[in-house]
Amino acid sequence: MTDTSNRPSIERTWIDTDGRTIIQGKFIRADQTTHTGRVYPKELFEKALSEYRDRVVHEDRAYGEFGTMSGDPIVHMTKASHRVTDIFTPEEGEPARFQAVVLDTESGRNLKDHLSTATPYMTGSGNISEAEVITE
């Protein structure tokens, strides 16, 4: 049975000065089984997280879907609910953290509606695997 506690979740939300809904929460932990059944070794996780932040998040290409727990790591843009704006490197034993802006899409509006009633789970774009680690 997969441990469902190691999956992205929202822990804080607010409206910024531009009127956008911002969310923050936990991403996943290294060395533990994720909601998709994968385990990412710490060294690979930290390297891939850094490269993901630099090459995807900071280029505004990190999108996620609200409520999708199928195990499919692909974000379908027609279902995108948020764009990740930053990922923070975790302290020892803690999950990585993220910050995102909720999009003005059908899925984003559903996420906003749901924020006041529950703690939604989300999936992010892609997965971390050795084949996807880019080295220069």
Short mmCIF file of N, CA and C in Angstrom, two decimals:
data_model
loop_
_atom_site.label_atom_id
_atom_site.label_comp_id
_atom_site.label_asym_id
_atom_site.label_seq_id
_atom_site.Cartn_x
_atom_site.Cartn_y
_atom_site.Cartn_z
N MET A 1 0.84 -1.18 0.00
CA MET A 1 0.00 0.00 0.00
C MET A 1 0.89 1.24 0.00
N THR A 2 0.61 2.21 -0.86
CA THR A 2 1.39 3.43 -0.97
C THR A 2 1.06 4.37 0.18
N ASP A 3 2.07 4.98 0.77
CA ASP A 3 1.89 5.97 1.83
C ASP A 3 1.43 7.27 1.18
N THR A 4 0.18 7.64 1.41
CA THR A 4 -0.37 8.84 0.76
C THR A 4 0.02 10.13 1.48
N SER A 5 0.79 10.05 2.55
CA SER A 5 1.18 11.27 3.25
C SER A 5 2.33 11.99 2.53
N ASN A 6 3.02 11.31 1.64
CA ASN A 6 4.14 11.93 0.91
C ASN A 6 3.66 12.37 -0.46
N ARG A 7 2.77 13.35 -0.45
CA ARG A 7 2.27 13.92 -1.71
C ARG A 7 2.06 15.41 -1.51
N PRO A 8 2.05 16.18 -2.59
CA PRO A 8 1.87 17.62 -2.46
C PRO A 8 0.54 17.97 -1.79
N SER A 9 0.58 18.98 -0.92
CA SER A 9 -0.66 19.48 -0.31
C SER A 9 -0.51 20.95 0.02
N ILE A 10 -1.62 21.66 0.07
CA ILE A 10 -1.64 23.09 0.37
C ILE A 10 -1.77 23.30 1.86
N GLU A 11 -0.96 24.21 2.39
CA GLU A 11 -1.00 24.51 3.82
C GLU A 11 -1.34 25.96 4.12
N ARG A 12 -1.19 26.86 3.15
CA ARG A 12 -1.44 28.29 3.37
C ARG A 12 -1.90 28.92 2.07
N THR A 13 -2.81 29.91 2.17
CA THR A 13 -3.28 30.62 0.99
C THR A 13 -3.53 32.08 1.34
N TRP A 14 -3.33 32.96 0.37
CA TRP A 14 -3.61 34.39 0.57
C TRP A 14 -3.78 35.06 -0.79
N ILE A 15 -4.24 36.32 -0.75
CA ILE A 15 -4.40 37.13 -1.96
C ILE A 15 -3.25 38.13 -1.98
N ASP A 16 -2.53 38.21 -3.10
CA ASP A 16 -1.41 39.14 -3.17
C ASP A 16 -1.90 40.53 -3.58
N THR A 17 -0.98 41.49 -3.71
CA THR A 17 -1.35 42.87 -4.02
C THR A 17 -1.93 43.03 -5.42
N ASP A 18 -1.71 42.06 -6.30
CA ASP A 18 -2.28 42.08 -7.65
C ASP A 18 -3.63 41.36 -7.71
N GLY A 19 -4.13 40.88 -6.55
CA GLY A 19 -5.42 40.20 -6.51
C GLY A 19 -5.36 38.72 -6.86
N ARG A 20 -4.14 38.18 -7.00
CA ARG A 20 -4.00 36.76 -7.34
C ARG A 20 -4.04 35.91 -6.08
N THR A 21 -4.61 34.70 -6.21
CA THR A 21 -4.60 33.76 -5.10
C THR A 21 -3.26 33.02 -5.12
N ILE A 22 -2.56 33.07 -3.99
CA ILE A 22 -1.26 32.43 -3.85
C ILE A 22 -1.42 31.28 -2.86
N ILE A 23 -0.79 30.16 -3.15
CA ILE A 23 -0.83 29.00 -2.26
C ILE A 23 0.60 28.59 -1.92
N GLN A 24 0.77 28.05 -0.72
CA GLN A 24 2.04 27.47 -0.30
C GLN A 24 1.75 26.13 0.34
N GLY A 25 2.69 25.24 0.25
CA GLY A 25 2.50 23.94 0.88
C GLY A 25 3.72 23.07 0.77
N LYS A 26 3.49 21.78 1.06
CA LYS A 26 4.59 20.83 0.99
C LYS A 26 4.58 20.13 -0.36
N PHE A 27 5.75 19.78 -0.80
CA PHE A 27 5.94 19.04 -2.04
C PHE A 27 6.06 17.58 -1.64
N ILE A 28 7.22 16.97 -1.76
CA ILE A 28 7.43 15.59 -1.34
C ILE A 28 8.76 15.48 -0.60
N ARG A 29 8.98 14.33 0.05
CA ARG A 29 10.22 14.06 0.77
C ARG A 29 11.08 13.08 -0.04
N ALA A 30 12.37 13.25 0.10
CA ALA A 30 13.31 12.28 -0.48
C ALA A 30 13.28 11.01 0.37
N ASP A 31 13.68 9.91 -0.24
CA ASP A 31 13.85 8.62 0.45
C ASP A 31 12.55 8.05 1.03
N GLN A 32 11.39 8.51 0.57
CA GLN A 32 10.11 7.95 0.99
C GLN A 32 9.24 7.72 -0.23
N THR A 33 8.40 6.72 -0.17
CA THR A 33 7.49 6.42 -1.28
C THR A 33 6.49 7.56 -1.44
N THR A 34 6.34 8.02 -2.67
CA THR A 34 5.38 9.09 -2.97
C THR A 34 4.01 8.50 -3.28
N HIS A 35 3.06 9.39 -3.50
CA HIS A 35 1.70 8.98 -3.86
C HIS A 35 1.66 8.25 -5.20
N THR A 36 2.71 8.40 -6.02
CA THR A 36 2.77 7.70 -7.30
C THR A 36 3.56 6.41 -7.21
N GLY A 37 4.01 6.07 -5.99
CA GLY A 37 4.74 4.81 -5.79
C GLY A 37 6.23 4.91 -6.05
N ARG A 38 6.74 6.11 -6.30
CA ARG A 38 8.16 6.28 -6.57
C ARG A 38 8.91 6.65 -5.28
N VAL A 39 10.20 6.31 -5.25
CA VAL A 39 11.09 6.73 -4.16
C VAL A 39 12.26 7.45 -4.81
N TYR A 40 12.54 8.67 -4.35
CA TYR A 40 13.63 9.46 -4.89
C TYR A 40 14.77 9.53 -3.87
N PRO A 41 15.94 8.93 -4.18
CA PRO A 41 17.08 9.02 -3.26
C PRO A 41 17.45 10.49 -3.02
N LYS A 42 17.90 10.80 -1.81
CA LYS A 42 18.15 12.17 -1.40
C LYS A 42 19.06 12.94 -2.36
N GLU A 43 20.19 12.36 -2.75
CA GLU A 43 21.14 13.07 -3.61
C GLU A 43 20.51 13.40 -4.97
N LEU A 44 19.82 12.44 -5.55
CA LEU A 44 19.15 12.66 -6.83
C LEU A 44 18.03 13.67 -6.68
N PHE A 45 17.25 13.56 -5.61
CA PHE A 45 16.13 14.46 -5.35
C PHE A 45 16.61 15.91 -5.24
N GLU A 46 17.65 16.15 -4.45
CA GLU A 46 18.15 17.50 -4.25
C GLU A 46 18.71 18.10 -5.54
N LYS A 47 19.44 17.30 -6.31
CA LYS A 47 19.98 17.78 -7.58
C LYS A 47 18.85 18.08 -8.57
N ALA A 48 17.91 17.16 -8.69
CA ALA A 48 16.80 17.34 -9.62
C ALA A 48 15.91 18.51 -9.19
N LEU A 49 15.70 18.67 -7.89
CA LEU A 49 14.89 19.78 -7.39
C LEU A 49 15.54 21.12 -7.76
N SER A 50 16.83 21.22 -7.59
CA SER A 50 17.56 22.44 -7.93
C SER A 50 17.46 22.73 -9.42
N GLU A 51 17.66 21.70 -10.24
CA GLU A 51 17.59 21.89 -11.69
C GLU A 51 16.16 22.20 -12.13
N TYR A 52 15.18 21.55 -11.52
CA TYR A 52 13.76 21.82 -11.83
C TYR A 52 13.42 23.27 -11.50
N ARG A 53 13.88 23.74 -10.35
CA ARG A 53 13.63 25.13 -9.95
C ARG A 53 14.26 26.09 -10.97
N ASP A 54 15.52 25.83 -11.35
CA ASP A 54 16.23 26.73 -12.25
C ASP A 54 15.74 26.67 -13.69
N ARG A 55 15.39 25.48 -14.16
CA ARG A 55 15.08 25.30 -15.58
C ARG A 55 13.59 25.23 -15.91
N VAL A 56 12.76 25.04 -14.92
CA VAL A 56 11.32 24.94 -15.20
C VAL A 56 10.53 25.99 -14.40
N VAL A 57 10.70 25.99 -13.08
CA VAL A 57 9.95 26.91 -12.24
C VAL A 57 10.28 28.36 -12.58
N HIS A 58 11.55 28.70 -12.60
CA HIS A 58 11.95 30.09 -12.83
C HIS A 58 11.78 30.53 -14.28
N GLU A 59 11.42 29.61 -15.16
CA GLU A 59 11.07 29.95 -16.54
C GLU A 59 9.56 29.92 -16.74
N ASP A 60 8.81 29.89 -15.63
CA ASP A 60 7.34 29.92 -15.66
C ASP A 60 6.73 28.77 -16.46
N ARG A 61 7.31 27.56 -16.33
CA ARG A 61 6.81 26.40 -17.06
C ARG A 61 6.36 25.27 -16.13
N ALA A 62 6.22 25.55 -14.83
CA ALA A 62 5.87 24.51 -13.85
C ALA A 62 4.39 24.63 -13.50
N TYR A 63 3.57 23.80 -14.11
CA TYR A 63 2.13 23.82 -13.90
C TYR A 63 1.69 22.57 -13.15
N GLY A 64 0.55 22.67 -12.50
CA GLY A 64 0.01 21.54 -11.77
C GLY A 64 -1.49 21.47 -11.91
N GLU A 65 -2.03 20.31 -11.53
CA GLU A 65 -3.47 20.06 -11.59
C GLU A 65 -4.00 19.84 -10.19
N PHE A 66 -5.16 20.34 -9.92
CA PHE A 66 -5.84 20.17 -8.65
C PHE A 66 -6.62 18.86 -8.66
N GLY A 67 -6.41 18.04 -7.62
CA GLY A 67 -7.24 16.86 -7.41
C GLY A 67 -6.94 15.67 -8.27
N THR A 68 -5.87 15.66 -9.03
CA THR A 68 -5.56 14.53 -9.89
C THR A 68 -4.62 13.59 -9.16
N MET A 69 -5.09 12.40 -8.83
CA MET A 69 -4.27 11.44 -8.11
C MET A 69 -4.19 10.12 -8.88
N SER A 70 -4.20 10.19 -10.19
CA SER A 70 -4.19 8.97 -11.00
C SER A 70 -2.81 8.34 -11.10
N GLY A 71 -1.79 9.05 -10.65
CA GLY A 71 -0.43 8.55 -10.82
C GLY A 71 0.19 9.01 -12.12
N ASP A 72 -0.58 9.70 -12.94
CA ASP A 72 -0.09 10.23 -14.21
C ASP A 72 0.74 11.48 -13.91
N PRO A 73 2.06 11.46 -14.17
CA PRO A 73 2.89 12.62 -13.85
C PRO A 73 2.77 13.76 -14.86
N ILE A 74 2.02 13.56 -15.93
CA ILE A 74 1.89 14.58 -16.96
C ILE A 74 0.78 15.55 -16.58
N VAL A 75 1.09 16.85 -16.65
CA VAL A 75 0.07 17.87 -16.42
C VAL A 75 -0.57 18.20 -17.76
N HIS A 76 -1.85 18.03 -17.84
CA HIS A 76 -2.61 18.34 -19.05
C HIS A 76 -3.04 19.80 -18.94
N MET A 77 -2.56 20.64 -19.85
CA MET A 77 -2.78 22.08 -19.73
C MET A 77 -4.27 22.45 -19.70
N THR A 78 -5.11 21.64 -20.27
CA THR A 78 -6.55 21.91 -20.20
C THR A 78 -7.08 21.73 -18.78
N LYS A 79 -6.29 21.07 -17.91
CA LYS A 79 -6.69 20.84 -16.52
C LYS A 79 -5.80 21.60 -15.53
N ALA A 80 -4.89 22.44 -16.02
CA ALA A 80 -3.97 23.14 -15.13
C ALA A 80 -4.73 24.08 -14.19
N SER A 81 -4.38 24.03 -12.89
CA SER A 81 -5.03 24.87 -11.90
C SER A 81 -4.08 25.90 -11.30
N HIS A 82 -2.78 25.66 -11.38
CA HIS A 82 -1.82 26.55 -10.75
C HIS A 82 -0.48 26.49 -11.47
N ARG A 83 0.31 27.56 -11.27
CA ARG A 83 1.67 27.61 -11.79
C ARG A 83 2.60 27.80 -10.60
N VAL A 84 3.55 26.89 -10.45
CA VAL A 84 4.49 26.95 -9.36
C VAL A 84 5.45 28.11 -9.62
N THR A 85 5.61 28.98 -8.61
CA THR A 85 6.49 30.15 -8.74
C THR A 85 7.80 29.98 -7.98
N ASP A 86 7.85 29.03 -7.05
CA ASP A 86 9.10 28.73 -6.37
C ASP A 86 9.01 27.39 -5.65
N ILE A 87 10.15 26.74 -5.54
CA ILE A 87 10.29 25.51 -4.75
C ILE A 87 11.48 25.73 -3.83
N PHE A 88 11.30 25.40 -2.57
CA PHE A 88 12.31 25.64 -1.56
C PHE A 88 12.95 24.32 -1.15
N THR A 89 14.28 24.32 -1.06
CA THR A 89 15.02 23.13 -0.66
C THR A 89 14.67 22.76 0.77
N PRO A 90 14.41 21.49 1.02
CA PRO A 90 13.97 21.09 2.36
C PRO A 90 15.10 21.03 3.39
N GLU A 91 14.71 21.20 4.63
CA GLU A 91 15.61 20.92 5.75
C GLU A 91 15.71 19.40 5.86
N GLU A 92 16.71 18.90 6.54
CA GLU A 92 16.92 17.46 6.70
C GLU A 92 15.64 16.76 7.18
N GLY A 93 15.18 15.78 6.42
CA GLY A 93 14.02 14.99 6.80
C GLY A 93 12.67 15.63 6.53
N GLU A 94 12.67 16.87 6.07
CA GLU A 94 11.42 17.59 5.79
C GLU A 94 11.11 17.53 4.30
N PRO A 95 9.84 17.75 3.95
CA PRO A 95 9.52 17.80 2.52
C PRO A 95 9.97 19.12 1.91
N ALA A 96 10.21 19.11 0.61
CA ALA A 96 10.44 20.36 -0.10
C ALA A 96 9.15 21.17 -0.01
N ARG A 97 9.24 22.48 -0.13
CA ARG A 97 8.07 23.36 -0.05
C ARG A 97 7.90 24.04 -1.41
N PHE A 98 6.67 24.46 -1.70
CA PHE A 98 6.41 25.17 -2.95
C PHE A 98 5.54 26.39 -2.70
N GLN A 99 5.58 27.31 -3.66
CA GLN A 99 4.66 28.43 -3.70
C GLN A 99 4.13 28.49 -5.12
N ALA A 100 2.83 28.79 -5.28
CA ALA A 100 2.22 28.80 -6.61
C ALA A 100 1.13 29.86 -6.68
N VAL A 101 0.83 30.27 -7.89
CA VAL A 101 -0.29 31.18 -8.14
C VAL A 101 -1.41 30.36 -8.78
N VAL A 102 -2.63 30.55 -8.29
CA VAL A 102 -3.79 29.84 -8.83
C VAL A 102 -4.19 30.53 -10.13
N LEU A 103 -4.41 29.73 -11.17
CA LEU A 103 -4.74 30.26 -12.50
C LEU A 103 -6.23 30.55 -12.64
N ASP A 104 -6.53 31.44 -13.57
CA ASP A 104 -7.93 31.74 -13.88
C ASP A 104 -8.40 30.78 -14.98
N THR A 105 -8.48 29.50 -14.61
CA THR A 105 -8.96 28.45 -15.50
C THR A 105 -10.10 27.75 -14.77
N GLU A 106 -10.81 26.86 -15.45
CA GLU A 106 -11.88 26.13 -14.77
C GLU A 106 -11.34 25.36 -13.57
N SER A 107 -10.22 24.68 -13.75
CA SER A 107 -9.62 23.93 -12.65
C SER A 107 -9.11 24.85 -11.55
N GLY A 108 -8.55 26.01 -11.93
CA GLY A 108 -8.10 26.98 -10.94
C GLY A 108 -9.25 27.54 -10.13
N ARG A 109 -10.37 27.82 -10.79
CA ARG A 109 -11.56 28.30 -10.07
C ARG A 109 -12.10 27.22 -9.15
N ASN A 110 -12.06 25.97 -9.59
CA ASN A 110 -12.48 24.86 -8.71
C ASN A 110 -11.57 24.77 -7.49
N LEU A 111 -10.27 24.96 -7.70
CA LEU A 111 -9.32 24.95 -6.59
C LEU A 111 -9.64 26.07 -5.60
N LYS A 112 -9.88 27.29 -6.10
CA LYS A 112 -10.23 28.40 -5.22
C LYS A 112 -11.49 28.10 -4.42
N ASP A 113 -12.49 27.53 -5.08
CA ASP A 113 -13.74 27.18 -4.39
C ASP A 113 -13.49 26.16 -3.28
N HIS A 114 -12.59 25.24 -3.54
CA HIS A 114 -12.32 24.16 -2.60
C HIS A 114 -11.42 24.57 -1.43
N LEU A 115 -10.65 25.64 -1.60
CA LEU A 115 -9.66 26.04 -0.59
C LEU A 115 -10.28 26.30 0.78
N SER A 116 -11.47 26.82 0.82
CA SER A 116 -12.07 27.18 2.11
C SER A 116 -12.70 25.99 2.83
N THR A 117 -12.83 24.85 2.14
CA THR A 117 -13.54 23.72 2.75
C THR A 117 -12.69 22.50 3.04
N ALA A 118 -11.49 22.41 2.46
CA ALA A 118 -10.69 21.19 2.63
C ALA A 118 -9.23 21.49 2.31
N THR A 119 -8.36 20.52 2.56
CA THR A 119 -6.96 20.61 2.17
C THR A 119 -6.78 19.80 0.90
N PRO A 120 -6.75 20.47 -0.25
CA PRO A 120 -6.65 19.73 -1.51
C PRO A 120 -5.26 19.18 -1.76
N TYR A 121 -5.22 18.05 -2.44
CA TYR A 121 -3.97 17.48 -2.90
C TYR A 121 -3.81 17.83 -4.36
N MET A 122 -2.56 17.90 -4.81
CA MET A 122 -2.30 18.31 -6.18
C MET A 122 -1.23 17.43 -6.78
N THR A 123 -1.14 17.45 -8.09
CA THR A 123 -0.01 16.85 -8.76
C THR A 123 0.74 17.94 -9.48
N GLY A 124 2.05 17.77 -9.60
CA GLY A 124 2.88 18.75 -10.29
C GLY A 124 3.26 18.24 -11.66
N SER A 125 4.04 19.05 -12.35
CA SER A 125 4.43 18.66 -13.69
C SER A 125 5.66 17.77 -13.65
N GLY A 126 5.56 16.64 -14.29
CA GLY A 126 6.69 15.75 -14.45
C GLY A 126 7.01 14.93 -13.22
N ASN A 127 8.08 14.19 -13.33
CA ASN A 127 8.59 13.43 -12.19
C ASN A 127 10.10 13.57 -12.18
N ILE A 128 10.70 13.13 -11.11
CA ILE A 128 12.15 13.23 -10.98
C ILE A 128 12.73 11.85 -11.22
N SER A 129 13.47 11.72 -12.28
CA SER A 129 14.12 10.45 -12.56
C SER A 129 15.52 10.73 -13.07
N GLU A 130 16.38 9.76 -12.93
CA GLU A 130 17.77 9.97 -13.33
C GLU A 130 17.86 10.38 -14.80
N ALA A 131 16.97 9.86 -15.63
CA ALA A 131 17.00 10.18 -17.06
C ALA A 131 16.67 11.65 -17.31
N GLU A 132 15.92 12.28 -16.39
CA GLU A 132 15.52 13.65 -16.61
C GLU A 132 16.47 14.67 -15.98
N VAL A 133 17.47 14.22 -15.25
CA VAL A 133 18.41 15.13 -14.64
C VAL A 133 19.33 15.66 -15.74
N ILE A 134 19.36 16.98 -15.89
CA ILE A 134 20.16 17.60 -16.94
C ILE A 134 21.49 18.06 -16.33
N THR A 135 22.56 17.62 -16.92
CA THR A 135 23.89 18.06 -16.45
C THR A 135 24.60 18.75 -17.59
N GLU A 136 25.39 19.72 -17.22
CA GLU A 136 26.13 20.47 -18.24
C GLU A 136 27.59 20.09 -18.24
#
